[in-house]
Structure formats: structure tokens, C-alpha cells
């Protein structure tokens, strides 16, 4: 397996000084910027969207990992692609047709990912094996930063890694929610190779050390 990827969720950044926090991420070993989009319908929260991503894209050269927690991701792929996304991950539980959404994301030259909520079985991802670059196994209910890690999701990560290995695939498995120095080792052990972290990274006294701890 390649090097573990650390993706910083800027939902926990200082949004009045986002440029400075993006620079801090780049200087402290963060690999990707995780951009959480919430529409207040698919999840009970509203975050930020296209114009903010455009600004982020101007402010950093880092890989932009966009996590769409929205009802109809298909409708917004073009706009997020134009705004600078490098990867678009959408939820299997959304109302868009997953195959068509993957195709559209790929047609823009971007990497594609599919996310599942904690209660969605990983078997539902099997039809998309070989079609996407990444599977995101949510380790909290999507909607808010700073929540506690749901331990039952570890089995899902292990099960998904096993199913992928059986097919000879090394697709990236991302986990998102409640990832910190205590939970990261178990998540990696289960087979996750891309860890999203928000509050733990941005609240850390030393971000570089926190990144190293998450990466393991
Ligand atoms: C939750 C978001 C996460 C969130 C993670 O719905 O998808 O990316 O920002 O935040 P922490 O790491 O604080 O749980
Ligand atoms: Zn996220």
C-alpha cells in the first residue's frame, strides 16, 4: 500500500483566516484539503459551497478533496469541477444515479469517490468496485465536525478492505469523523489509507506532530 494520506477538513479551520490555515496545512505535512459541502437537506447543517471552493483553489496548490453531503450531487458536479475540485466524493444515499454521477465526475478529468453513512452496509459499494478512486466510510453521522468516532464502523473498513483485496483492488479507503490520535491507529489497522481529520488537526498545539500521529 502507498503512503497513508492525511486530508484536513477545513470545517474546523479559522474561516476568517482561511488562507493562513491553508498555508499552515501545506507547511505541516497535510496531503489533501477536505472540503465539506452540506445543503441542510441531506444533512442537518449548512456549510459552504462553490464560491468558497473557488477562493480555496486560488489560495492553495494542495489537492482538493470535495465531500458532497447534498441531495442531488449530479446537478452540481460541473460547478464544483469548475471551482477547482480535484476529487468529488458523493453519497450513495443521495438521490442522484451513482453510475451517471461517477461518469460525469470522470468526464471532467477528476477523481471520483463514493461515501456511505455509518448505517449503510459496505456490500452496497460492491457494484462500484473498479469504477471509483476512493470509498469513504463515514465514521460519524455526516453533518458536523467534532463528533465522537463510532467504533462499529471499524468492522466496515476491515470488511471493505477484505472485499477489495479479494478482487485484487487497492482502491483508497477514506474515513471521516472523530479521527484523532486515539482512533487513527485502529482505523489504519482496519485498512484505511486516507484519514480525514478536522478538529484534532486544527486544535492541535503542533499541527505537524498531529499530522504525523494520524499518518502513523
Ligand atoms: C462531518 C464531515 C467531516 C468533519 C470531520 O460531516 O464530513 O469532514 O469535518 O471533523 P472531525 O475530524 O472534527 O470529526
Ligand atoms: Zn467530510
PDB file of C-alpha atoms and ligand atoms in Angstrom:
ATOM      1  CA  UNK A   1       0.000   0.000   0.000  1.00  0.00           C
ATOM      2  CA  UNK A   2       1.174   3.542  -0.730  1.00  0.00           C
ATOM      3  CA  UNK A   3       1.794   6.180   1.906  1.00  0.00           C
ATOM      4  CA  UNK A   4      -1.168   6.996   4.143  1.00  0.00           C
ATOM      5  CA  UNK A   5      -2.914  10.200   3.075  1.00  0.00           C
ATOM      6  CA  UNK A   6      -3.907  12.844   5.627  1.00  0.00           C
ATOM      7  CA  UNK A   7      -6.770  15.075   4.488  1.00  0.00           C
ATOM      8  CA  UNK A   8      -7.510  18.143   6.643  1.00  0.00           C
ATOM      9  CA  UNK A   9     -11.190  19.081   6.985  1.00  0.00           C
ATOM     10  CA  UNK A  10     -11.256  22.866   6.880  1.00  0.00           C
ATOM     11  CA  UNK A  11     -14.680  22.855   8.527  1.00  0.00           C
ATOM     12  CA  UNK A  12     -12.626  23.262  11.715  1.00  0.00           C
ATOM     13  CA  UNK A  13     -10.269  25.896  10.281  1.00  0.00           C
ATOM     14  CA  UNK A  14     -10.448  29.584  11.162  1.00  0.00           C
ATOM     15  CA  UNK A  15     -12.789  30.701   8.395  1.00  0.00           C
ATOM     16  CA  UNK A  16     -11.849  34.346   8.953  1.00  0.00           C
ATOM     17  CA  UNK A  17      -8.257  33.425   8.090  1.00  0.00           C
ATOM     18  CA  UNK A  18      -8.681  30.507   5.749  1.00  0.00           C
ATOM     19  CA  UNK A  19      -5.688  31.465   3.580  1.00  0.00           C
ATOM     20  CA  UNK A  20      -3.393  31.328   6.597  1.00  0.00           C
ATOM     21  CA  UNK A  21      -4.820  27.988   7.725  1.00  0.00           C
ATOM     22  CA  UNK A  22      -4.376  26.507   4.223  1.00  0.00           C
ATOM     23  CA  UNK A  23      -0.755  27.634   4.270  1.00  0.00           C
ATOM     24  CA  UNK A  24      -0.373  26.061   7.708  1.00  0.00           C
ATOM     25  CA  UNK A  25      -1.700  22.750   6.340  1.00  0.00           C
ATOM     26  CA  UNK A  26       0.760  22.794   3.438  1.00  0.00           C
ATOM     27  CA  UNK A  27       3.677  23.637   5.725  1.00  0.00           C
ATOM     28  CA  UNK A  28       2.851  20.951   8.269  1.00  0.00           C
ATOM     29  CA  UNK A  29       2.696  17.883   6.057  1.00  0.00           C
ATOM     30  CA  UNK A  30      -1.038  17.695   5.298  1.00  0.00           C
ATOM     31  CA  UNK A  31      -1.562  15.934   1.945  1.00  0.00           C
ATOM     32  CA  UNK A  32      -5.086  16.943   0.922  1.00  0.00           C
ATOM     33  CA  UNK A  33      -7.636  19.621   1.800  1.00  0.00           C
ATOM     34  CA  UNK A  34     -11.042  18.110   2.640  1.00  0.00           C
ATOM     35  CA  UNK A  35     -13.894  20.429   1.665  1.00  0.00           C
ATOM     36  CA  UNK A  36     -17.257  19.548   3.266  1.00  0.00           C
ATOM     37  CA  UNK A  37     -20.347  20.732   1.423  1.00  0.00           C
ATOM     38  CA  UNK A  38     -23.659  20.473   3.312  1.00  0.00           C
ATOM     39  CA  UNK A  39     -27.020  21.547   1.931  1.00  0.00           C
ATOM     40  CA  UNK A  40     -29.233  21.499   5.045  1.00  0.00           C
ATOM     41  CA  UNK A  41     -31.386  18.765   3.447  1.00  0.00           C
ATOM     42  CA  UNK A  42     -29.166  15.704   3.063  1.00  0.00           C
ATOM     43  CA  UNK A  43     -27.695  16.607   6.466  1.00  0.00           C
ATOM     44  CA  UNK A  44     -28.930  18.901   9.244  1.00  0.00           C
ATOM     45  CA  UNK A  45     -26.344  21.561   8.661  1.00  0.00           C
ATOM     46  CA  UNK A  46     -25.288  24.064   6.023  1.00  0.00           C
ATOM     47  CA  UNK A  47     -21.614  24.741   5.443  1.00  0.00           C
ATOM     48  CA  UNK A  48     -20.149  26.442   2.375  1.00  0.00           C
ATOM     49  CA  UNK A  49     -20.083  25.861  -1.352  1.00  0.00           C
ATOM     50  CA  UNK A  50     -18.898  26.905  -4.779  1.00  0.00           C
ATOM     51  CA  UNK A  51     -17.576  30.472  -4.243  1.00  0.00           C
ATOM     52  CA  UNK A  52     -15.639  29.392  -1.159  1.00  0.00           C
ATOM     53  CA  UNK A  53     -14.077  26.480  -3.075  1.00  0.00           C
ATOM     54  CA  UNK A  54     -13.048  28.923  -5.820  1.00  0.00           C
ATOM     55  CA  UNK A  55     -11.258  31.021  -3.196  1.00  0.00           C
ATOM     56  CA  UNK A  56      -9.623  27.981  -1.622  1.00  0.00           C
ATOM     57  CA  UNK A  57      -8.402  26.910  -5.053  1.00  0.00           C
ATOM     58  CA  UNK A  58      -6.828  30.326  -5.588  1.00  0.00           C
ATOM     59  CA  UNK A  59      -5.185  30.248  -2.179  1.00  0.00           C
ATOM     60  CA  UNK A  60      -3.524  26.819  -2.348  1.00  0.00           C
ATOM     61  CA  UNK A  61      -1.974  24.295  -4.729  1.00  0.00           C
ATOM     62  CA  UNK A  62      -3.000  21.402  -2.489  1.00  0.00           C
ATOM     63  CA  UNK A  63      -5.213  18.557  -3.730  1.00  0.00           C
ATOM     64  CA  UNK A  64      -8.857  19.499  -3.144  1.00  0.00           C
ATOM     65  CA  UNK A  65     -10.890  16.565  -1.833  1.00  0.00           C
ATOM     66  CA  UNK A  66     -14.541  17.658  -2.028  1.00  0.00           C
ATOM     67  CA  UNK A  67     -17.080  15.764   0.093  1.00  0.00           C
ATOM     68  CA  UNK A  68     -20.618  16.485  -1.093  1.00  0.00           C
ATOM     69  CA  UNK A  69     -23.237  15.917   1.621  1.00  0.00           C
ATOM     70  CA  UNK A  70     -26.004  17.117  -0.644  1.00  0.00           C
ATOM     71  CA  UNK A  71     -29.250  15.680  -2.002  1.00  0.00           C
ATOM     72  CA  UNK A  72     -28.533  15.861  -5.734  1.00  0.00           C
ATOM     73  CA  UNK A  73     -24.766  15.807  -6.306  1.00  0.00           C
ATOM     74  CA  UNK A  74     -25.108  15.106 -10.060  1.00  0.00           C
ATOM     75  CA  UNK A  75     -26.574  18.563 -10.562  1.00  0.00           C
ATOM     76  CA  UNK A  76     -23.533  20.299  -9.042  1.00  0.00           C
ATOM     77  CA  UNK A  77     -20.594  18.275 -10.401  1.00  0.00           C
ATOM     78  CA  UNK A  78     -19.892  20.754 -13.172  1.00  0.00           C
ATOM     79  CA  UNK A  79     -19.893  23.751 -10.818  1.00  0.00           C
ATOM     80  CA  UNK A  80     -17.573  22.091  -8.287  1.00  0.00           C
ATOM     81  CA  UNK A  81     -15.274  20.928 -11.090  1.00  0.00           C
ATOM     82  CA  UNK A  82     -15.053  24.491 -12.428  1.00  0.00           C
ATOM     83  CA  UNK A  83     -14.441  25.800  -8.907  1.00  0.00           C
ATOM     84  CA  UNK A  84     -11.288  23.673  -8.633  1.00  0.00           C
ATOM     85  CA  UNK A  85     -12.154  20.273  -7.131  1.00  0.00           C
ATOM     86  CA  UNK A  86      -9.550  17.556  -7.772  1.00  0.00           C
ATOM     87  CA  UNK A  87     -11.768  14.789  -6.418  1.00  0.00           C
ATOM     88  CA  UNK A  88     -15.508  14.703  -5.853  1.00  0.00           C
ATOM     89  CA  UNK A  89     -16.982  12.250  -3.370  1.00  0.00           C
ATOM     90  CA  UNK A  90     -20.765  11.966  -3.162  1.00  0.00           C
ATOM     91  CA  UNK A  91     -23.082   9.869  -1.011  1.00  0.00           C
ATOM     92  CA  UNK A  92     -24.572   6.600  -2.171  1.00  0.00           C
ATOM     93  CA  UNK A  93     -27.666   7.590  -0.146  1.00  0.00           C
ATOM     94  CA  UNK A  94     -28.179  10.751  -2.199  1.00  0.00           C
ATOM     95  CA  UNK A  95     -30.879  10.871  -4.853  1.00  0.00           C
ATOM     96  CA  UNK A  96     -28.519  11.036  -7.860  1.00  0.00           C
ATOM     97  CA  UNK A  97     -27.851   8.000 -10.032  1.00  0.00           C
ATOM     98  CA  UNK A  98     -24.445   6.804  -8.811  1.00  0.00           C
ATOM     99  CA  UNK A  99     -23.161   5.444 -12.137  1.00  0.00           C
ATOM    100  CA  UNK A 100     -24.106   8.598 -14.013  1.00  0.00           C
ATOM    101  CA  UNK A 101     -22.555  10.769 -11.311  1.00  0.00           C
ATOM    102  CA  UNK A 102     -19.273   8.820 -11.434  1.00  0.00           C
ATOM    103  CA  UNK A 103     -19.226   9.112 -15.211  1.00  0.00           C
ATOM    104  CA  UNK A 104     -19.838  12.847 -15.067  1.00  0.00           C
ATOM    105  CA  UNK A 105     -17.097  13.404 -12.468  1.00  0.00           C
ATOM    106  CA  UNK A 106     -14.651  11.399 -14.582  1.00  0.00           C
ATOM    107  CA  UNK A 107     -15.629  13.259 -17.738  1.00  0.00           C
ATOM    108  CA  UNK A 108     -14.313  16.417 -16.045  1.00  0.00           C
ATOM    109  CA  UNK A 109     -10.950  14.712 -15.546  1.00  0.00           C
ATOM    110  CA  UNK A 110     -11.434  14.449 -11.770  1.00  0.00           C
ATOM    111  CA  UNK A 111     -11.076  11.564  -9.367  1.00  0.00           C
ATOM    112  CA  UNK A 112     -14.361  10.121  -8.090  1.00  0.00           C
ATOM    113  CA  UNK A 113     -15.350   8.762  -4.699  1.00  0.00           C
ATOM    114  CA  UNK A 114     -18.472   7.262  -3.122  1.00  0.00           C
ATOM    115  CA  UNK A 115     -19.329   7.788   0.550  1.00  0.00           C
ATOM    116  CA  UNK A 116     -21.554   5.770   2.859  1.00  0.00           C
ATOM    117  CA  UNK A 117     -23.199   6.800   6.119  1.00  0.00           C
ATOM    118  CA  UNK A 118     -22.361   4.689   9.214  1.00  0.00           C
ATOM    119  CA  UNK A 119     -25.525   2.579   8.852  1.00  0.00           C
ATOM    120  CA  UNK A 120     -25.175   1.787   5.133  1.00  0.00           C
ATOM    121  CA  UNK A 121     -23.665  -1.701   4.617  1.00  0.00           C
ATOM    122  CA  UNK A 122     -20.428  -1.837   2.630  1.00  0.00           C
ATOM    123  CA  UNK A 123     -21.889  -4.586   0.407  1.00  0.00           C
ATOM    124  CA  UNK A 124     -23.767  -1.770  -1.321  1.00  0.00           C
ATOM    125  CA  UNK A 125     -20.415  -0.491  -2.590  1.00  0.00           C
ATOM    126  CA  UNK A 126     -19.518  -3.726  -4.389  1.00  0.00           C
ATOM    127  CA  UNK A 127     -21.234  -2.749  -7.686  1.00  0.00           C
ATOM    128  CA  UNK A 128     -18.852   0.221  -7.872  1.00  0.00           C
ATOM    129  CA  UNK A 129     -15.630  -1.745  -7.414  1.00  0.00           C
ATOM    130  CA  UNK A 130     -13.169  -0.766 -10.124  1.00  0.00           C
ATOM    131  CA  UNK A 131     -15.278   2.269 -11.063  1.00  0.00           C
ATOM    132  CA  UNK A 132     -14.113   4.777  -8.444  1.00  0.00           C
ATOM    133  CA  UNK A 133     -10.815   6.006  -6.998  1.00  0.00           C
ATOM    134  CA  UNK A 134     -11.980   6.058  -3.396  1.00  0.00           C
ATOM    135  CA  UNK A 135     -14.607   4.780  -0.975  1.00  0.00           C
ATOM    136  CA  UNK A 136     -15.407   6.976   2.033  1.00  0.00           C
ATOM    137  CA  UNK A 137     -16.645   5.101   5.087  1.00  0.00           C
ATOM    138  CA  UNK A 138     -18.151   7.719   7.404  1.00  0.00           C
ATOM    139  CA  UNK A 139     -17.080   7.150  10.998  1.00  0.00           C
ATOM    140  CA  UNK A 140     -19.672   9.642  12.363  1.00  0.00           C
ATOM    141  CA  UNK A 141     -23.105  10.651  11.078  1.00  0.00           C
ATOM    142  CA  UNK A 142     -22.327  13.291   8.459  1.00  0.00           C
ATOM    143  CA  UNK A 143     -23.251  16.875   9.306  1.00  0.00           C
ATOM    144  CA  UNK A 144     -20.947  18.207  11.992  1.00  0.00           C
ATOM    145  CA  UNK A 145     -17.287  18.360  12.914  1.00  0.00           C
ATOM    146  CA  UNK A 146     -16.088  17.444  16.398  1.00  0.00           C
ATOM    147  CA  UNK A 147     -18.299  14.370  16.945  1.00  0.00           C
ATOM    148  CA  UNK A 148     -17.243  11.124  18.633  1.00  0.00           C
ATOM    149  CA  UNK A 149     -15.961   8.250  16.485  1.00  0.00           C
ATOM    150  CA  UNK A 150     -18.461   5.370  16.047  1.00  0.00           C
ATOM    151  CA  UNK A 151     -16.447   2.186  16.880  1.00  0.00           C
ATOM    152  CA  UNK A 152     -18.777  -0.127  14.907  1.00  0.00           C
ATOM    153  CA  UNK A 153     -17.544   1.478  11.675  1.00  0.00           C
ATOM    154  CA  UNK A 154     -14.133  -0.182  12.101  1.00  0.00           C
ATOM    155  CA  UNK A 155     -15.565  -3.544  11.042  1.00  0.00           C
ATOM    156  CA  UNK A 156     -16.935  -1.911   7.905  1.00  0.00           C
ATOM    157  CA  UNK A 157     -13.492  -0.629   6.958  1.00  0.00           C
ATOM    158  CA  UNK A 158     -11.948  -4.076   7.524  1.00  0.00           C
ATOM    159  CA  UNK A 159     -14.722  -5.794   5.585  1.00  0.00           C
ATOM    160  CA  UNK A 160     -14.401  -3.372   2.675  1.00  0.00           C
ATOM    161  CA  UNK A 161     -10.610  -3.774   2.561  1.00  0.00           C
ATOM    162  CA  UNK A 162     -11.051  -7.560   2.500  1.00  0.00           C
ATOM    163  CA  UNK A 163     -13.636  -7.439  -0.294  1.00  0.00           C
ATOM    164  CA  UNK A 164     -11.390  -5.141  -2.348  1.00  0.00           C
ATOM    165  CA  UNK A 165      -8.306  -7.314  -1.797  1.00  0.00           C
ATOM    166  CA  UNK A 166     -10.232 -10.403  -2.900  1.00  0.00           C
ATOM    167  CA  UNK A 167     -10.842  -8.623  -6.200  1.00  0.00           C
ATOM    168  CA  UNK A 168      -7.189  -7.543  -6.422  1.00  0.00           C
ATOM    169  CA  UNK A 169      -8.100  -3.865  -5.980  1.00  0.00           C
ATOM    170  CA  UNK A 170      -6.190  -1.350  -3.879  1.00  0.00           C
ATOM    171  CA  UNK A 171      -8.815   1.420  -4.047  1.00  0.00           C
ATOM    172  CA  UNK A 172      -8.315   4.144  -1.442  1.00  0.00           C
ATOM    173  CA  UNK A 173     -10.486   3.786   1.663  1.00  0.00           C
ATOM    174  CA  UNK A 174     -11.095   7.102   3.402  1.00  0.00           C
ATOM    175  CA  UNK A 175     -12.545   7.539   6.880  1.00  0.00           C
ATOM    176  CA  UNK A 176     -14.075  10.784   8.106  1.00  0.00           C
ATOM    177  CA  UNK A 177     -15.300  11.836  11.537  1.00  0.00           C
ATOM    178  CA  UNK A 178     -13.804  11.612  15.008  1.00  0.00           C
ATOM    179  CA  UNK A 179     -10.309  10.822  13.728  1.00  0.00           C
ATOM    180  CA  UNK A 180      -7.659  11.736  16.305  1.00  0.00           C
ATOM    181  CA  UNK A 181      -4.517  10.330  17.900  1.00  0.00           C
ATOM    182  CA  UNK A 182      -6.567   7.706  19.754  1.00  0.00           C
ATOM    183  CA  UNK A 183      -8.751   6.477  16.884  1.00  0.00           C
ATOM    184  CA  UNK A 184      -6.331   6.742  13.943  1.00  0.00           C
ATOM    185  CA  UNK A 185      -4.227   3.625  14.729  1.00  0.00           C
ATOM    186  CA  UNK A 186      -7.272   1.322  14.744  1.00  0.00           C
ATOM    187  CA  UNK A 187      -8.623   2.880  11.574  1.00  0.00           C
ATOM    188  CA  UNK A 188      -5.314   2.332   9.761  1.00  0.00           C
ATOM    189  CA  UNK A 189      -5.078  -1.178  11.158  1.00  0.00           C
ATOM    190  CA  UNK A 190      -8.526  -1.921   9.698  1.00  0.00           C
ATOM    191  CA  UNK A 191      -7.254  -0.977   6.239  1.00  0.00           C
ATOM    192  CA  UNK A 192      -7.948   2.743   5.844  1.00  0.00           C
ATOM    193  CA  UNK A 193      -5.272   4.600   3.872  1.00  0.00           C
ATOM    194  CA  UNK A 194      -6.771   8.101   3.774  1.00  0.00           C
ATOM    195  CA  UNK A 195      -7.751   9.728   7.065  1.00  0.00           C
ATOM    196  CA  UNK A 196      -9.769  12.942   7.241  1.00  0.00           C
ATOM    197  CA  UNK A 197      -9.327  14.986  10.369  1.00  0.00           C
ATOM    198  CA  UNK A 198     -10.770  18.367  11.287  1.00  0.00           C
ATOM    199  CA  UNK A 199     -10.978  19.375  14.937  1.00  0.00           C
ATOM    200  CA  UNK A 200      -7.999  17.275  16.041  1.00  0.00           C
ATOM    201  CA  UNK A 201      -5.661  18.833  13.460  1.00  0.00           C
ATOM    202  CA  UNK A 202      -6.814  22.425  13.791  1.00  0.00           C
ATOM    203  CA  UNK A 203      -6.939  22.383  17.607  1.00  0.00           C
ATOM    204  CA  UNK A 204      -3.523  20.748  17.894  1.00  0.00           C
ATOM    205  CA  UNK A 205      -0.783  22.809  19.534  1.00  0.00           C
ATOM    206  CA  UNK A 206       1.602  21.453  16.937  1.00  0.00           C
ATOM    207  CA  UNK A 207      -0.082  20.568  13.642  1.00  0.00           C
ATOM    208  CA  UNK A 208       2.982  18.858  12.222  1.00  0.00           C
ATOM    209  CA  UNK A 209       3.090  16.410  15.156  1.00  0.00           C
ATOM    210  CA  UNK A 210      -0.666  15.814  14.874  1.00  0.00           C
ATOM    211  CA  UNK A 211      -0.301  15.002  11.164  1.00  0.00           C
ATOM    212  CA  UNK A 212       2.480  12.532  11.927  1.00  0.00           C
ATOM    213  CA  UNK A 213       0.368  10.860  14.607  1.00  0.00           C
ATOM    214  CA  UNK A 214      -2.592  10.490  12.235  1.00  0.00           C
ATOM    215  CA  UNK A 215      -0.346   9.166   9.452  1.00  0.00           C
ATOM    216  CA  UNK A 216       1.254   6.650  11.840  1.00  0.00           C
TER     217      UNK A 216
HETATM  218  C1  LIG B   1     -18.643  15.589   9.013  1.00  0.00           C
HETATM  219  C2  LIG B   1     -17.615  15.992   7.993  1.00  0.00           C
HETATM  220  C3  LIG B   1     -16.216  15.852   8.454  1.00  0.00           C
HETATM  221  C4  LIG B   1     -15.847  16.680   9.649  1.00  0.00           C
HETATM  222  C5  LIG B   1     -14.761  15.940  10.390  1.00  0.00           C
HETATM  223  O1  LIG B   1     -19.878  15.503   8.402  1.00  0.00           O
HETATM  224  O2  LIG B   1     -17.767  15.218   6.807  1.00  0.00           O
HETATM  225  O3  LIG B   1     -15.288  16.029   7.398  1.00  0.00           O
HETATM  226  O4  LIG B   1     -15.399  17.962   9.337  1.00  0.00           O
HETATM  227  O5  LIG B   1     -14.482  16.620  11.539  1.00  0.00           O
HETATM  228  P1  LIG B   1     -13.808  15.956  12.828  1.00  0.00           P
HETATM  229  O6  LIG B   1     -12.469  15.451  12.396  1.00  0.00           O
HETATM  230  O7  LIG B   1     -13.744  17.084  13.783  1.00  0.00           O
HETATM  231  O8  LIG B   1     -14.724  14.837  13.270  1.00  0.00           O
HETATM  232 ZN1  LIG B   2     -16.183  15.202   5.270  1.00  0.00          ZN
END
